[in-house]
Amino acid sequence: MREPLNKSLSVLAVPAFNDNYLWLIHDGRHAAVVDPGDAQPILAALAAHDLILVAILLTHHHADHVGGVQTLLRHFDIPVFGPAGEDIAGVSQKLSEGDTAVVPQLGVTLSVLEVPGHTSGHIAYVAHGQPWLFCGDTLFAGGCGRLFEGSPAQMVDSLGKLSSLPGDTQVYCAHEYTVANLRFALAVEPDNPDLVARMASEQAKRARQQATVPSTIALEIATNPFLRYRQPAIVASLQASGRIDGRQSDPVEAFAALREWKNNFK
């Protein structure tokens, strides 16, 4: 059972760099920012919406997620939540699995999940009272992050945690990679009707210069190959392409082969 919705809260997307989304959770007055890789777009959004920043939430140490922290701290004396398993300058509250990040000015609490794979200490935040997941670069719309520091087994476990969330959970990932991810997904599972329909929908959004995120957990389960790597059609594609042995049945090896295929997909 979820807590009652706090209907006064909303999430604002702040575009940055070429394809990042920085997320502002706000109530019309106070705001918390997730993964501020660049301070200037956040400062501009705060000014445009007359918001006061009261907290920073970090998922992992990559520069496009933490690069704006020090500048923001020069403007605001606020807590910085981040993963206990990574050394990130400015973090004042280090979080592990089962911990919570509490932002009293917003009346919001977020549970922490450890989701290593993309980086060794990556965490995700699940909001209480709202169907919101802030997952950094672990789960993408239609894809998942590269395994820069973790193992395939770790990423399989991490994605399993996220896919077990309620189906209506909104997936606030950090990049606009969706159409490229779905192009790969269609190469792997071309006869998935949900995937075909999703590609058409997401391409139409991009043609209108609209964001394709947030997604939902239910949509990811239906169309994301990195949550569907056990499906017979995907296993058959891996076998037909010679990426796994026809007799192989180990799911982690199948996932690893799928991720390697995506790494080199054009």
mmCIF file of N, CA and C in Angstrom, residues 148-193:
data_model
loop_
_atom_site.group_PDB
_atom_site.id
_atom_site.type_symbol
_atom_site.label_atom_id
_atom_site.label_comp_id
_atom_site.label_asym_id
_atom_site.label_seq_id
_atom_site.Cartn_x
_atom_site.Cartn_y
_atom_site.Cartn_z
ATOM 1 N N PHE A 148 29.993 0.197 -16.639
ATOM 2 C CA PHE A 148 31.325 0.791 -16.530
ATOM 3 C C PHE A 148 32.112 0.225 -15.352
ATOM 4 N N GLU A 149 31.429 -0.062 -14.241
ATOM 5 C CA GLU A 149 32.127 -0.501 -13.027
ATOM 6 C C GLU A 149 31.589 -1.810 -12.463
ATOM 7 N N GLY A 150 30.346 -2.123 -12.743
ATOM 8 C CA GLY A 150 29.742 -3.311 -12.166
ATOM 9 C C GLY A 150 29.731 -4.488 -13.125
ATOM 10 N N SER A 151 29.154 -5.582 -12.662
ATOM 11 C CA SER A 151 29.100 -6.823 -13.434
ATOM 12 C C SER A 151 27.697 -7.032 -13.993
ATOM 13 N N PRO A 152 27.576 -7.913 -15.009
ATOM 14 C CA PRO A 152 26.232 -8.258 -15.485
ATOM 15 C C PRO A 152 25.340 -8.790 -14.372
ATOM 16 N N ALA A 153 25.890 -9.611 -13.474
ATOM 17 C CA ALA A 153 25.069 -10.152 -12.384
ATOM 18 C C ALA A 153 24.541 -9.034 -11.487
ATOM 19 N N GLN A 154 25.369 -8.030 -11.216
ATOM 20 C CA GLN A 154 24.910 -6.901 -10.407
ATOM 21 C C GLN A 154 23.792 -6.141 -11.109
ATOM 22 N N MET A 155 23.947 -5.906 -12.418
ATOM 23 C CA MET A 155 22.927 -5.153 -13.144
ATOM 24 C C MET A 155 21.633 -5.943 -13.240
ATOM 25 N N VAL A 156 21.725 -7.244 -13.423
ATOM 26 C CA VAL A 156 20.527 -8.083 -13.430
ATOM 27 C C VAL A 156 19.789 -7.945 -12.105
ATOM 28 N N ASP A 157 20.515 -7.995 -11.003
ATOM 29 C CA ASP A 157 19.895 -7.851 -9.687
ATOM 30 C C ASP A 157 19.295 -6.461 -9.509
ATOM 31 N N SER A 158 20.021 -5.433 -9.956
ATOM 32 C CA SER A 158 19.539 -4.059 -9.818
ATOM 33 C C SER A 158 18.265 -3.835 -10.620
ATOM 34 N N LEU A 159 18.257 -4.290 -11.867
ATOM 35 C CA LEU A 159 17.069 -4.115 -12.697
ATOM 36 C C LEU A 159 15.902 -4.936 -12.157
ATOM 37 N N GLY A 160 16.217 -6.072 -11.528
ATOM 38 C CA GLY A 160 15.163 -6.854 -10.893
ATOM 39 C C GLY A 160 14.482 -6.088 -9.770
ATOM 40 N N LYS A 161 15.269 -5.352 -8.988
ATOM 41 C CA LYS A 161 14.682 -4.531 -7.919
ATOM 42 C C LYS A 161 13.733 -3.482 -8.508
ATOM 43 N N LEU A 162 14.182 -2.833 -9.567
ATOM 44 C CA LEU A 162 13.378 -1.754 -10.136
ATOM 45 C C LEU A 162 12.133 -2.293 -10.829
ATOM 46 N N SER A 163 12.261 -3.418 -11.522
ATOM 47 C CA SER A 163 11.109 -3.954 -12.238
ATOM 48 C C SER A 163 10.065 -4.544 -11.301
ATOM 49 N N SER A 164 10.426 -4.746 -10.036
ATOM 50 C CA SER A 164 9.461 -5.264 -9.071
ATOM 51 C C SER A 164 8.606 -4.162 -8.447
ATOM 52 N N LEU A 165 8.899 -2.910 -8.766
ATOM 53 C CA LEU A 165 8.075 -1.797 -8.282
ATOM 54 C C LEU A 165 6.714 -1.830 -8.962
ATOM 55 N N PRO A 166 5.707 -1.177 -8.385
ATOM 56 C CA PRO A 166 4.377 -1.181 -9.019
ATOM 57 C C PRO A 166 4.429 -0.708 -10.465
ATOM 58 N N GLY A 167 3.569 -1.290 -11.295
ATOM 59 C CA GLY A 167 3.607 -1.007 -12.721
ATOM 60 C C GLY A 167 3.376 0.440 -13.086
ATOM 61 N N ASP A 168 2.634 1.182 -12.241
ATOM 62 C CA ASP A 168 2.366 2.584 -12.565
ATOM 63 C C ASP A 168 3.471 3.525 -12.094
ATOM 64 N N THR A 169 4.540 2.968 -11.530
ATOM 65 C CA THR A 169 5.663 3.805 -11.090
ATOM 66 C C THR A 169 6.263 4.528 -12.284
ATOM 67 N N GLN A 170 6.401 5.837 -12.161
ATOM 68 C CA GLN A 170 6.972 6.638 -13.239
ATOM 69 C C GLN A 170 8.497 6.600 -13.149
ATOM 70 N N VAL A 171 9.127 6.325 -14.267
ATOM 71 C CA VAL A 171 10.571 6.121 -14.335
ATOM 72 C C VAL A 171 11.229 7.423 -14.805
ATOM 73 N N TYR A 172 11.803 8.145 -13.852
ATOM 74 C CA TYR A 172 12.519 9.388 -14.161
ATOM 75 C C TYR A 172 14.000 9.058 -14.333
ATOM 76 N N CYS A 173 14.360 8.626 -15.528
ATOM 77 C CA CYS A 173 15.763 8.378 -15.830
ATOM 78 C C CYS A 173 16.417 9.675 -16.285
ATOM 79 N N ALA A 174 17.696 9.633 -16.547
ATOM 80 C CA ALA A 174 18.458 10.879 -16.671
ATOM 81 C C ALA A 174 18.820 11.277 -18.097
ATOM 82 N N HIS A 175 18.381 10.505 -19.104
ATOM 83 C CA HIS A 175 18.797 10.815 -20.468
ATOM 84 C C HIS A 175 17.664 10.585 -21.463
ATOM 85 N N GLU A 176 17.722 11.345 -22.541
ATOM 86 C CA GLU A 176 16.800 11.190 -23.665
ATOM 87 C C GLU A 176 17.442 10.271 -24.701
ATOM 88 N N TYR A 177 17.445 8.991 -24.360
ATOM 89 C CA TYR A 177 18.021 7.952 -25.223
ATOM 90 C C TYR A 177 16.948 7.060 -25.835
ATOM 91 N N THR A 178 15.692 7.392 -25.639
ATOM 92 C CA THR A 178 14.623 6.420 -25.839
ATOM 93 C C THR A 178 14.536 5.875 -27.257
ATOM 94 N N VAL A 179 14.524 6.742 -28.255
ATOM 95 C CA VAL A 179 14.345 6.271 -29.628
ATOM 96 C C VAL A 179 15.508 5.379 -30.053
ATOM 97 N N ALA A 180 16.728 5.767 -29.701
ATOM 98 C CA ALA A 180 17.888 4.924 -30.024
ATOM 99 C C ALA A 180 17.797 3.584 -29.299
ATOM 100 N N ASN A 181 17.357 3.597 -28.051
ATOM 101 C CA ASN A 181 17.202 2.344 -27.310
ATOM 102 C C ASN A 181 16.158 1.441 -27.959
ATOM 103 N N LEU A 182 15.048 2.043 -28.398
ATOM 104 C CA LEU A 182 13.988 1.244 -28.996
ATOM 105 C C LEU A 182 14.381 0.718 -30.368
ATOM 106 N N ARG A 183 15.236 1.440 -31.066
ATOM 107 C CA ARG A 183 15.736 0.927 -32.347
ATOM 108 C C ARG A 183 16.492 -0.382 -32.133
ATOM 109 N N PHE A 184 17.303 -0.413 -31.085
ATOM 110 C CA PHE A 184 17.989 -1.661 -30.736
ATOM 111 C C PHE A 184 16.987 -2.722 -30.293
ATOM 112 N N ALA A 185 16.033 -2.341 -29.468
ATOM 113 C CA ALA A 185 15.048 -3.303 -28.983
ATOM 114 C C ALA A 185 14.305 -3.972 -30.136
ATOM 115 N N LEU A 186 13.997 -3.202 -31.172
ATOM 116 C CA LEU A 186 13.302 -3.769 -32.327
ATOM 117 C C LEU A 186 14.188 -4.716 -33.123
ATOM 118 N N ALA A 187 15.483 -4.472 -33.120
ATOM 119 C CA ALA A 187 16.398 -5.399 -33.781
ATOM 120 C C ALA A 187 16.438 -6.736 -33.044
ATOM 121 N N VAL A 188 16.235 -6.675 -31.741
ATOM 122 C CA VAL A 188 16.296 -7.877 -30.907
ATOM 123 C C VAL A 188 14.955 -8.610 -30.879
ATOM 124 N N GLU A 189 13.869 -7.855 -30.835
ATOM 125 C CA GLU A 189 12.530 -8.437 -30.683
ATOM 126 C C GLU A 189 11.552 -7.756 -31.649
ATOM 127 N N PRO A 190 11.724 -7.968 -32.959
ATOM 128 C CA PRO A 190 10.950 -7.202 -33.950
ATOM 129 C C PRO A 190 9.463 -7.502 -33.963
ATOM 130 N N ASP A 191 9.045 -8.633 -33.433
ATOM 131 C CA ASP A 191 7.636 -9.020 -33.506
ATOM 132 C C ASP A 191 6.859 -8.699 -32.236
ATOM 133 N N ASN A 192 7.422 -7.877 -31.376
ATOM 134 C CA ASN A 192 6.730 -7.469 -30.148
ATOM 135 C C ASN A 192 5.785 -6.306 -30.484
ATOM 136 N N PRO A 193 4.467 -6.518 -30.490
ATOM 137 C CA PRO A 193 3.552 -5.444 -30.899
ATOM 138 C C PRO A 193 3.573 -4.241 -29.967
#
